[in-house]
Short mmCIF file of C-alpha atoms in Angstrom, two decimals:
data_model
loop_
_atom_site.label_atom_id
_atom_site.label_comp_id
_atom_site.label_asym_id
_atom_site.label_seq_id
_atom_site.Cartn_x
_atom_site.Cartn_y
_atom_site.Cartn_z
CA MET A 1 0.00 0.00 0.00
CA LYS A 2 1.40 3.41 -1.01
CA PRO A 3 1.93 5.89 1.81
CA PRO A 4 -0.16 9.06 1.44
CA ALA A 5 1.53 11.98 -0.31
CA SER A 6 3.08 14.51 2.05
CA PRO A 7 1.51 17.99 2.23
CA GLN A 8 4.70 19.44 0.73
CA ASN A 9 4.59 17.08 -2.28
CA LEU A 10 0.90 17.82 -2.75
CA ARG A 11 1.53 21.57 -2.73
CA ASP A 12 4.38 21.19 -5.23
CA ARG A 13 2.16 19.17 -7.54
CA GLN A 14 -0.62 21.75 -7.28
CA ARG A 15 1.82 24.57 -8.07
CA GLU A 16 3.08 22.71 -11.14
CA GLU A 17 -0.49 22.04 -12.31
CA THR A 18 -1.38 25.73 -11.88
CA ARG A 19 1.76 26.80 -13.75
CA GLU A 20 0.99 24.43 -16.61
CA GLU A 21 -2.61 25.60 -16.83
CA ILE A 22 -1.41 29.21 -17.08
CA LEU A 23 0.94 28.24 -19.93
CA ARG A 24 -1.85 26.36 -21.69
CA ALA A 25 -3.98 29.48 -21.36
CA VAL A 26 -1.18 31.51 -23.00
CA GLY A 27 -1.27 29.11 -25.96
CA ARG A 28 -5.05 29.45 -26.30
CA GLN A 29 -4.81 33.24 -26.14
CA LEU A 30 -2.08 33.34 -28.80
CA GLU A 31 -4.23 31.14 -31.05
CA ALA A 32 -7.14 33.55 -30.62
CA GLY A 33 -5.34 36.88 -31.11
CA PRO A 34 -2.03 38.68 -31.78
CA LEU A 35 0.82 38.83 -29.30
CA GLU A 36 0.33 42.57 -28.76
CA GLU A 37 -3.13 41.93 -27.25
CA LEU A 38 -1.92 39.25 -24.81
CA SER A 39 -2.83 40.41 -21.29
CA PHE A 40 -2.37 38.96 -17.82
CA SER A 41 -6.05 39.52 -17.05
CA ASP A 42 -7.20 37.48 -20.08
CA ILE A 43 -4.72 34.73 -19.26
CA ALA A 44 -5.94 34.61 -15.66
CA LYS A 45 -9.57 34.41 -16.77
CA ASP A 46 -8.76 31.65 -19.28
CA ALA A 47 -6.75 29.65 -16.70
CA LYS A 48 -9.45 30.22 -14.04
CA VAL A 49 -6.98 31.72 -11.57
CA GLY A 50 -6.54 35.17 -10.09
CA GLU A 51 -4.49 37.72 -11.99
CA ARG A 52 -2.17 38.07 -9.00
CA THR A 53 -1.51 34.32 -9.26
CA VAL A 54 -0.28 34.76 -12.83
CA TYR A 55 2.02 37.59 -11.72
CA ARG A 56 3.30 35.47 -8.83
CA TYR A 57 4.44 32.76 -11.26
CA PHE A 58 5.58 35.15 -14.03
CA PRO A 59 6.38 38.71 -12.84
CA THR A 60 6.89 40.10 -16.37
CA LYS A 61 5.62 39.42 -19.87
CA GLU A 62 9.16 38.49 -20.92
CA ALA A 63 9.36 35.87 -18.17
CA LEU A 64 5.96 34.52 -19.19
CA LEU A 65 6.86 34.24 -22.89
CA GLY A 66 10.25 32.68 -22.12
CA ALA A 67 8.60 30.05 -19.91
CA PHE A 68 5.90 29.44 -22.53
CA TRP A 69 8.45 28.85 -25.29
CA ALA A 70 10.47 26.44 -23.10
CA TRP A 71 7.26 24.63 -22.08
CA LEU A 72 6.13 24.35 -25.70
CA GLN A 73 9.43 22.73 -26.66
CA SER A 74 9.16 20.31 -23.73
CA GLN A 75 5.72 19.21 -24.90
CA VAL A 76 7.11 18.19 -28.27
CA VAL A 77 10.01 16.17 -26.88
CA ALA A 78 8.08 14.61 -23.99
CA GLN A 79 8.35 10.83 -23.84
CA PRO A 80 5.26 9.24 -25.40
CA GLU A 81 3.28 6.34 -24.07
CA PRO A 82 4.72 3.00 -25.29
CA ARG A 83 3.03 2.02 -28.52
CA LYS A 84 3.47 -0.46 -31.34
CA PRO A 85 5.69 0.78 -34.16
CA PRO A 86 3.73 1.69 -37.30
CA ARG A 87 3.33 -0.97 -39.98
CA SER A 88 5.07 1.28 -42.48
CA LEU A 89 8.22 1.58 -40.32
CA PRO A 90 10.09 -1.41 -41.80
CA ARG A 91 9.42 -0.07 -45.31
CA ILE A 92 10.68 3.40 -44.35
CA ARG A 93 13.88 1.96 -42.84
CA GLU A 94 14.45 -0.25 -45.88
CA ALA A 95 13.88 2.68 -48.25
CA ILE A 96 16.31 4.95 -46.39
CA ASN A 97 19.03 2.32 -45.91
CA ALA A 98 18.85 0.83 -49.42
CA PRO A 99 21.62 1.74 -51.88
CA HIS A 100 20.50 4.47 -54.27
CA ASP A 101 21.26 4.96 -57.93
CA ALA A 102 22.34 8.59 -58.29
CA GLY A 103 20.15 8.98 -61.35
CA ARG A 104 16.97 7.57 -59.81
CA PRO A 105 14.37 9.96 -58.37
CA MET A 106 13.92 9.76 -54.60
CA ARG A 107 11.21 10.56 -52.05
CA ILE A 108 12.65 13.35 -49.92
CA LEU A 109 10.95 14.71 -46.79
CA LEU A 110 11.75 18.23 -45.59
CA ALA A 111 10.60 19.32 -42.12
CA THR A 112 10.83 23.06 -41.52
CA ASP A 113 9.41 25.74 -39.21
CA ALA A 114 10.36 28.42 -41.76
CA TRP A 115 8.30 28.60 -44.93
CA GLU A 116 6.26 30.94 -47.08
CA PRO A 117 4.83 33.54 -46.62
CA GLN A 118 7.82 34.36 -44.37
CA VAL A 119 10.46 36.45 -46.14
CA ASN A 120 13.97 35.51 -45.02
CA GLY A 121 17.11 33.73 -46.13
CA VAL A 122 16.06 30.36 -44.71
CA VAL A 123 12.79 30.33 -46.67
CA ARG A 124 14.56 31.55 -49.82
CA THR A 125 17.13 28.75 -49.52
CA LEU A 126 14.60 25.99 -48.84
CA THR A 127 12.08 26.98 -51.51
CA ARG A 128 14.86 27.17 -54.08
CA VAL A 129 16.23 23.77 -53.08
CA VAL A 130 12.76 22.20 -53.27
CA ALA A 131 12.19 23.71 -56.73
CA GLU A 132 15.54 22.36 -57.96
CA LEU A 133 14.90 18.90 -56.52
CA LYS A 134 11.49 18.70 -58.19
CA ALA A 135 13.01 19.86 -61.48
CA MET A 136 15.44 16.93 -61.17
CA GLY A 137 12.49 14.55 -60.86
CA HIS A 138 12.52 13.94 -57.09
CA ALA A 139 9.30 13.78 -55.05
CA VAL A 140 9.53 16.26 -52.16
CA GLU A 141 7.18 16.34 -49.19
CA VAL A 142 7.41 19.60 -47.21
CA ILE A 143 6.04 19.73 -43.65
CA SER A 144 5.69 23.42 -42.76
CA PRO A 145 3.77 25.76 -40.41
CA ASP A 146 1.10 26.71 -42.96
CA GLN A 147 -0.34 23.20 -42.54
CA PHE A 148 -1.07 23.60 -38.80
CA LYS A 149 -2.60 25.92 -36.25
CA THR A 150 -0.04 28.58 -35.41
CA PHE A 151 0.62 31.46 -33.04
CA PRO A 152 3.00 34.43 -33.48
CA LEU A 153 6.53 33.82 -32.23
CA PRO A 154 6.99 35.81 -29.02
CA THR A 155 8.64 39.18 -29.80
CA TYR A 156 8.58 38.41 -33.56
CA ALA A 157 4.94 38.32 -34.71
CA GLU A 158 5.82 37.93 -38.41
CA ILE A 159 6.99 34.37 -37.76
CA LYS A 160 4.23 31.84 -37.04
CA VAL A 161 4.98 28.85 -34.81
CA ALA A 162 3.02 25.62 -35.32
CA ILE A 163 1.34 23.83 -32.42
CA GLY A 164 -0.08 20.33 -31.99
CA VAL A 165 2.28 18.94 -34.62
CA TYR A 166 3.59 15.58 -33.36
CA GLU A 167 0.73 13.26 -34.35
CA PRO A 168 0.12 14.88 -37.77
CA VAL A 169 3.86 14.84 -38.57
CA GLN A 170 3.99 11.16 -37.63
CA GLU A 171 1.12 10.44 -40.03
CA ARG A 172 2.91 12.31 -42.82
CA PHE A 173 5.99 10.14 -42.30
CA LYS A 174 3.88 6.98 -42.56
CA ALA A 175 1.99 8.11 -45.65
CA PHE A 176 5.01 9.41 -47.60
CA GLU A 177 7.55 6.71 -46.62
CA PRO A 178 10.57 8.95 -47.34
CA GLU A 179 13.90 7.69 -48.64
CA ALA A 180 15.75 10.74 -47.25
CA ILE A 181 14.86 13.09 -44.40
CA HIS A 182 16.16 16.60 -43.82
CA ILE A 183 15.21 18.68 -40.75
CA ALA A 184 15.89 22.32 -41.50
CA THR A 185 14.93 24.08 -38.26
CA GLU A 186 14.84 23.54 -34.51
CA GLY A 187 11.26 24.67 -33.78
CA PRO A 188 8.18 22.53 -33.04
CA ILE A 189 8.01 20.88 -36.49
CA GLY A 190 11.75 20.17 -36.48
CA LEU A 191 11.49 18.79 -32.95
CA ALA A 192 8.60 16.51 -33.89
CA ALA A 193 10.47 15.19 -36.94
CA ARG A 194 13.64 14.69 -34.88
CA ARG A 195 11.74 12.80 -32.20
CA ILE A 196 10.17 10.49 -34.81
CA CYS A 197 13.55 9.81 -36.45
CA VAL A 198 15.24 9.07 -33.13
CA GLU A 199 12.42 6.83 -31.85
CA TRP A 200 12.07 4.96 -35.15
CA LYS A 201 15.86 4.83 -35.65
CA LEU A 202 15.72 6.63 -39.02
CA PRO A 203 18.83 8.44 -40.29
CA PHE A 204 18.41 12.15 -41.04
CA THR A 205 20.34 15.33 -41.71
CA THR A 206 19.91 18.82 -40.26
CA SER A 207 21.02 22.34 -41.11
CA TYR A 208 22.00 25.41 -39.07
CA HIS A 209 20.68 28.56 -40.71
CA THR A 210 20.73 31.24 -38.01
CA ARG A 211 22.30 32.02 -34.64
CA PHE A 212 19.33 30.72 -32.70
CA PRO A 213 20.96 30.97 -29.21
CA GLU A 214 21.85 34.63 -29.80
CA TYR A 215 18.36 35.22 -31.21
CA VAL A 216 16.68 33.85 -28.07
CA THR A 217 19.06 35.58 -25.66
CA ALA A 218 18.47 38.93 -27.39
CA ARG A 219 14.71 38.62 -26.86
CA LEU A 220 14.10 36.55 -23.74
CA PRO A 221 15.76 36.22 -20.30
CA LEU A 222 17.58 32.98 -21.21
CA PRO A 223 21.40 32.55 -20.99
CA LEU A 224 23.39 32.01 -24.18
CA ALA A 225 24.89 28.77 -22.82
CA ALA A 226 21.41 27.29 -22.44
CA GLY A 227 20.66 28.03 -26.10
CA TYR A 228 23.82 26.32 -27.28
CA ALA A 229 23.19 23.33 -25.01
CA TYR A 230 19.78 22.92 -26.62
CA MET A 231 21.19 23.24 -30.14
CA LYS A 232 23.93 20.68 -29.49
CA TRP A 233 21.33 18.29 -28.10
CA PHE A 234 19.09 18.86 -31.13
CA HIS A 235 21.77 18.27 -33.78
CA LYS A 236 23.73 15.48 -32.05
CA PRO A 237 21.84 12.53 -33.67
CA SER A 238 22.04 14.10 -37.14
CA GLY A 239 24.13 12.26 -39.71
CA ARG A 240 25.27 15.60 -41.14
CA LEU A 241 24.87 19.14 -39.81
CA MET A 242 24.93 21.44 -42.84
CA VAL A 243 26.17 25.05 -42.61
CA ALA A 244 26.45 27.78 -45.24
CA THR A 245 29.81 29.39 -44.44
CA PRO A 246 33.28 28.48 -43.13
CA THR A 247 32.79 31.07 -40.37
CA MET A 248 29.66 29.31 -39.11
CA ARG A 249 31.41 25.94 -39.37
CA ASP A 250 34.33 27.18 -37.25
CA GLU A 251 32.04 28.82 -34.66
CA LEU A 252 29.97 25.67 -34.19
CA SER A 253 33.11 23.52 -33.98
CA GLN A 254 34.35 25.75 -31.15
CA HIS A 255 31.03 25.18 -29.36
CA GLY A 256 31.48 21.39 -29.61
CA PHE A 257 29.24 20.54 -32.59
CA ARG A 258 30.22 17.51 -34.70
CA ASN A 259 29.51 16.03 -38.17
CA ILE A 260 29.53 19.50 -39.78
CA SER A 261 29.38 19.71 -43.58
CA SER A 262 29.49 22.72 -45.90
CA TRP A 263 26.30 23.60 -47.80
CA SER A 264 27.33 26.70 -49.69
CA ARG A 265 24.92 29.06 -51.40
CA GLY A 266 24.82 30.09 -55.04
CA VAL A 267 23.66 33.09 -57.04
CA ASP A 268 20.59 32.96 -59.27
CA THR A 269 22.16 34.35 -62.45
CA GLU A 270 18.75 34.78 -64.08
CA ALA A 271 17.80 37.29 -61.36
CA PHE A 272 21.24 38.77 -60.61
CA HIS A 273 23.74 39.68 -63.33
CA PRO A 274 26.06 42.61 -64.15
CA ASP A 275 24.14 43.82 -67.22
CA HIS A 276 22.34 47.00 -66.11
CA ALA A 277 21.54 48.29 -69.60
CA GLY A 278 18.03 49.69 -69.71
CA ARG A 279 17.47 49.22 -65.99
CA PRO A 280 16.57 52.16 -63.73
CA ASP A 281 19.13 53.27 -61.14
CA VAL A 282 17.63 52.12 -57.84
CA TYR A 283 19.95 54.54 -56.00
CA GLU A 284 19.07 57.57 -58.11
CA GLY A 285 19.19 60.80 -56.11
CA LEU A 286 21.16 59.30 -53.20
CA GLN A 287 24.52 60.71 -52.19
CA ARG A 288 27.38 58.37 -53.16
CA PRO A 289 29.03 56.11 -52.17
CA ILE A 290 26.23 53.69 -51.24
CA PHE A 291 26.68 51.35 -48.26
CA LEU A 292 24.17 48.51 -48.43
CA SER A 293 22.78 46.05 -45.86
CA VAL A 294 20.39 43.36 -47.15
CA GLY A 295 18.61 41.03 -44.74
CA ARG A 296 16.14 40.73 -41.92
CA VAL A 297 15.93 43.87 -39.78
CA ALA A 298 16.12 42.18 -36.39
CA VAL A 299 18.14 42.60 -33.23
CA GLU A 300 20.29 39.47 -33.72
CA LYS A 301 21.50 40.85 -37.09
CA ASN A 302 23.18 43.78 -35.28
CA ILE A 303 22.21 46.21 -38.05
CA GLU A 304 22.56 49.08 -35.59
CA ALA A 305 26.35 48.54 -35.62
CA PHE A 306 26.26 49.22 -39.38
CA LEU A 307 23.98 52.22 -39.01
CA GLY A 308 26.19 53.71 -36.30
CA LEU A 309 29.33 53.77 -38.49
CA ASP A 310 30.72 57.17 -39.48
CA LEU A 311 30.66 56.78 -43.27
CA PRO A 312 30.36 59.17 -46.22
CA GLY A 313 27.49 58.89 -48.70
CA THR A 314 24.27 56.99 -47.89
CA LYS A 315 23.46 53.87 -45.90
CA VAL A 316 20.66 51.74 -47.43
CA VAL A 317 18.92 48.94 -45.52
CA VAL A 318 16.84 46.46 -47.55
CA GLY A 319 14.59 43.97 -45.78
CA PRO A 320 11.65 43.59 -43.38
CA GLY A 321 11.73 42.80 -39.67
CA PRO A 322 10.58 43.76 -36.18
CA GLN A 323 13.23 46.50 -35.75
CA LEU A 324 12.36 48.28 -38.99
CA GLU A 325 10.17 51.08 -37.61
CA GLY A 326 12.35 51.67 -34.55
CA LEU A 327 15.55 51.99 -36.58
CA LYS A 328 13.82 54.21 -39.13
CA ALA A 329 12.98 56.66 -36.37
CA LYS A 330 16.44 56.47 -34.78
CA TYR A 331 18.44 56.83 -38.02
CA PRO A 332 16.48 59.23 -40.25
CA LYS A 333 19.44 59.81 -42.61
CA ALA A 334 19.53 56.13 -43.62
CA VAL A 335 17.24 54.79 -46.35
CA PHE A 336 15.00 51.84 -45.38
CA THR A 337 13.27 50.19 -48.34
CA GLY A 338 11.47 47.30 -46.61
CA ALA A 339 11.27 43.95 -48.42
CA LYS A 340 12.52 43.82 -52.03
CA SER A 341 13.00 40.95 -54.44
CA GLY A 342 15.02 40.47 -57.62
CA GLN A 343 17.80 42.78 -58.77
#
């Protein structure tokens, strides 16, 4: 016969249940409306607790969002109940492990938390790769946020984060029976795909597109070391961790990452070429020389270091992002164009 739970253990369990219910309420509120409208009073009402209780657990909005993001990740990687492996599992393993003729089309599964309509380098890279693979005759299955319920990423509302992904992602694996699996990002979809591959013992590759630990530390009260610990854990089972530049390869090696391979980028010569005949001068009327920054206007890109330089001529910043309006106001002499495409 089990001894009765001590009052202390009971209180701890009740606190944890209350904390989890508050975090679940945050998820429901983010599904229902934008991040800017998230309020402690609405969360308290949804969680059926007092507003002071929410503040007692999470004194600031930053603390609340940081805890919610960590909790969301933990839900994806939580150990499932033991279950029978799917019937399709042996076929998937056989397909992945079988020798492949380089000229034969393959079934390739891509799991990514970054996809259209987002505008950034990751999405540009992945959409281009998928287009090229299909042109070569391969069948590509993309699992992306637009296929799920989403909520705005805390502090970056333009990026939508998928929720409730594990079971649907598992079904997509079974239905598609991929011969190769690539996990492009470390968010909820990437986590679900990683968990499936690890549990089913399926080989896979991953890629490192952005400085995620620096990104999180710049926005939430989480230490940089914690971010790198998570990233090393995420990429450890990967057969190959692909990076775009030698600098990124060297940085990750210094942080203890292994199995790193180069995945360099190219230039679309149909869109970008040196022939400007007949084209309008996009810098017409601006004082020369022109200093150009192209990319997402976000804190982890450190664009303010560029804008703060004492340079002649004109600084031009091309790209969207959460810092755009703030930097426009702070640096009125610089030219901010927003998102642009093509040459």
